[in-house]
Amino acid sequence: MDISFVIPCYGSEHTIELVVNELRETMTQRPEYSYEIVLVNDNSPDQVWNVIQRLVRKYHNMKGISLARNFGQHAALMAGYRSCEGEIVVSLDDDGQTPADETFLLIDKI
């Protein structure tokens, strides 16, 4: 596993699938990298956990974690980091504000 993407999720039932699709499309452009996507539900009041579960069933390289209560973004990130298998870890937002296609601007500098 080369890259682990960790995405804390809160109130993103309508955006997380778009973020995942953008990330998957970005990764098709760099087939030399294997990757996983770790989605962490920070006890969101919407149906994001259902979306995460559906995505995990659909894609073999995804993990879903659901926190017992709302711990905040930093704790959700830490929970995701603990389950990562990648050599490189990239944190992204669940609302698409962090463009997935800019991931390699960072990674290529390593």
mmCIF file of C-alpha atoms in Angstrom:
data_model
loop_
_atom_site.group_PDB
_atom_site.id
_atom_site.type_symbol
_atom_site.label_atom_id
_atom_site.label_comp_id
_atom_site.label_asym_id
_atom_site.label_seq_id
_atom_site.Cartn_x
_atom_site.Cartn_y
_atom_site.Cartn_z
ATOM 1 C CA MET A 1 0.000 0.000 0.000
ATOM 2 C CA ASP A 2 1.606 3.245 -1.104
ATOM 3 C CA ILE A 3 -0.895 5.959 -0.128
ATOM 4 C CA SER A 4 -3.582 6.159 2.541
ATOM 5 C CA PHE A 5 -6.176 8.907 2.233
ATOM 6 C CA VAL A 6 -7.919 9.728 5.519
ATOM 7 C CA ILE A 7 -11.152 11.685 5.390
ATOM 8 C CA PRO A 8 -13.044 12.656 8.560
ATOM 9 C CA CYS A 9 -16.767 12.817 7.810
ATOM 10 C CA TYR A 10 -19.354 14.995 9.511
ATOM 11 C CA GLY A 11 -22.515 16.247 7.838
ATOM 12 C CA SER A 12 -21.297 15.064 4.462
ATOM 13 C CA GLU A 13 -23.831 12.503 3.298
ATOM 14 C CA HIS A 14 -24.337 14.538 0.106
ATOM 15 C CA THR A 15 -20.672 15.305 -0.596
ATOM 16 C CA ILE A 16 -18.527 12.356 0.480
ATOM 17 C CA GLU A 17 -19.310 10.206 -2.532
ATOM 18 C CA LEU A 18 -18.317 13.078 -4.839
ATOM 19 C CA VAL A 19 -15.017 13.415 -2.961
ATOM 20 C CA VAL A 20 -14.383 9.659 -3.199
ATOM 21 C CA ASN A 21 -15.176 9.664 -6.932
ATOM 22 C CA GLU A 22 -12.822 12.592 -7.534
ATOM 23 C CA LEU A 23 -10.094 10.836 -5.578
ATOM 24 C CA ARG A 24 -10.578 7.557 -7.437
ATOM 25 C CA GLU A 25 -10.451 9.407 -10.781
ATOM 26 C CA THR A 26 -7.264 11.195 -9.734
ATOM 27 C CA MET A 27 -5.634 7.899 -8.778
ATOM 28 C CA THR A 28 -6.393 6.327 -12.185
ATOM 29 C CA GLN A 29 -3.981 8.885 -13.627
ATOM 30 C CA ARG A 30 -1.166 7.494 -11.467
ATOM 31 C CA PRO A 31 -1.464 3.688 -11.704
ATOM 32 C CA GLU A 32 2.024 3.227 -10.254
ATOM 33 C CA TYR A 33 0.523 3.922 -6.812
ATOM 34 C CA SER A 34 -1.726 1.622 -4.836
ATOM 35 C CA TYR A 35 -3.986 3.349 -2.351
ATOM 36 C CA GLU A 36 -6.671 3.042 0.267
ATOM 37 C CA ILE A 37 -9.334 5.465 1.400
ATOM 38 C CA VAL A 38 -10.225 5.568 5.098
ATOM 39 C CA LEU A 39 -13.527 7.309 5.865
ATOM 40 C CA VAL A 40 -14.140 8.188 9.516
ATOM 41 C CA ASN A 41 -17.684 9.004 10.606
ATOM 42 C CA ASP A 42 -17.377 11.461 13.512
ATOM 43 C CA ASN A 43 -20.840 10.475 14.771
ATOM 44 C CA SER A 44 -22.492 12.662 12.166
ATOM 45 C CA PRO A 45 -26.220 13.355 12.655
ATOM 46 C CA ASP A 46 -26.988 12.755 8.970
ATOM 47 C CA GLN A 47 -26.844 9.498 7.014
ATOM 48 C CA VAL A 48 -23.149 9.689 6.106
ATOM 49 C CA TRP A 49 -22.439 6.384 7.870
ATOM 50 C CA ASN A 50 -24.867 4.631 5.502
ATOM 51 C CA VAL A 51 -23.064 6.196 2.535
ATOM 52 C CA ILE A 52 -19.687 5.106 3.944
ATOM 53 C CA GLN A 53 -20.900 1.536 4.442
ATOM 54 C CA ARG A 54 -22.187 1.421 0.862
ATOM 55 C CA LEU A 55 -18.872 2.730 -0.490
ATOM 56 C CA VAL A 56 -16.885 0.209 1.572
ATOM 57 C CA ARG A 57 -19.001 -2.624 0.145
ATOM 58 C CA LYS A 58 -18.532 -1.282 -3.382
ATOM 59 C CA TYR A 59 -14.758 -0.714 -3.352
ATOM 60 C CA HIS A 60 -12.156 -3.164 -2.050
ATOM 61 C CA ASN A 61 -9.650 -0.465 -1.071
ATOM 62 C CA MET A 62 -11.881 1.463 1.328
ATOM 63 C CA LYS A 63 -12.292 1.299 5.088
ATOM 64 C CA GLY A 64 -15.034 2.790 7.212
ATOM 65 C CA ILE A 65 -14.734 3.720 10.865
ATOM 66 C CA SER A 66 -17.612 5.037 12.961
ATOM 67 C CA LEU A 67 -16.876 6.841 16.224
ATOM 68 C CA ALA A 68 -19.196 6.288 19.192
ATOM 69 C CA ARG A 69 -19.683 10.022 19.707
ATOM 70 C CA ASN A 70 -18.602 13.280 18.123
ATOM 71 C CA PHE A 71 -14.948 13.704 19.098
ATOM 72 C CA GLY A 72 -14.034 16.396 16.554
ATOM 73 C CA GLN A 73 -11.986 16.506 13.382
ATOM 74 C CA HIS A 74 -8.578 15.920 14.979
ATOM 75 C CA ALA A 75 -9.705 12.822 16.871
ATOM 76 C CA ALA A 76 -11.384 11.502 13.726
ATOM 77 C CA LEU A 77 -8.149 11.995 11.803
ATOM 78 C CA MET A 78 -6.172 10.174 14.508
ATOM 79 C CA ALA A 79 -8.613 7.246 14.387
ATOM 80 C CA GLY A 80 -8.094 7.079 10.631
ATOM 81 C CA TYR A 81 -4.312 7.315 10.933
ATOM 82 C CA ARG A 82 -4.271 4.354 13.327
ATOM 83 C CA SER A 83 -5.893 2.127 10.710
ATOM 84 C CA CYS A 84 -3.761 3.225 7.751
ATOM 85 C CA GLU A 85 -1.490 0.853 5.910
ATOM 86 C CA GLY A 86 0.083 3.299 3.447
ATOM 87 C CA GLU A 87 3.625 4.588 3.472
ATOM 88 C CA ILE A 88 2.282 8.072 2.700
ATOM 89 C CA VAL A 89 -0.780 9.469 4.473
ATOM 90 C CA VAL A 90 -2.836 12.296 2.996
ATOM 91 C CA SER A 91 -5.674 14.021 4.871
ATOM 92 C CA LEU A 92 -8.572 15.398 2.863
ATOM 93 C CA ASP A 93 -11.777 17.241 3.719
ATOM 94 C CA ASP A 94 -15.180 15.627 3.248
ATOM 95 C CA ASP A 95 -16.659 18.587 1.386
ATOM 96 C CA GLY A 96 -14.308 18.731 -1.593
ATOM 97 C CA GLN A 97 -12.513 21.873 -0.418
ATOM 98 C CA THR A 98 -9.191 20.042 -0.662
ATOM 99 C CA PRO A 99 -8.790 19.208 -4.368
ATOM 100 C CA ALA A 100 -7.796 15.570 -4.781
ATOM 101 C CA ASP A 101 -6.113 16.337 -8.080
ATOM 102 C CA GLU A 102 -3.508 18.432 -6.236
ATOM 103 C CA THR A 103 -2.397 15.456 -4.142
ATOM 104 C CA PHE A 104 0.564 14.755 -6.367
ATOM 105 C CA LEU A 105 1.885 18.303 -6.071
ATOM 106 C CA LEU A 106 2.889 17.157 -2.574
ATOM 107 C CA ILE A 107 3.671 13.517 -3.191
ATOM 108 C CA ASP A 108 5.955 14.190 -6.148
ATOM 109 C CA LYS A 109 8.169 16.304 -3.885
ATOM 110 C CA ILE A 110 8.861 13.410 -1.530
#
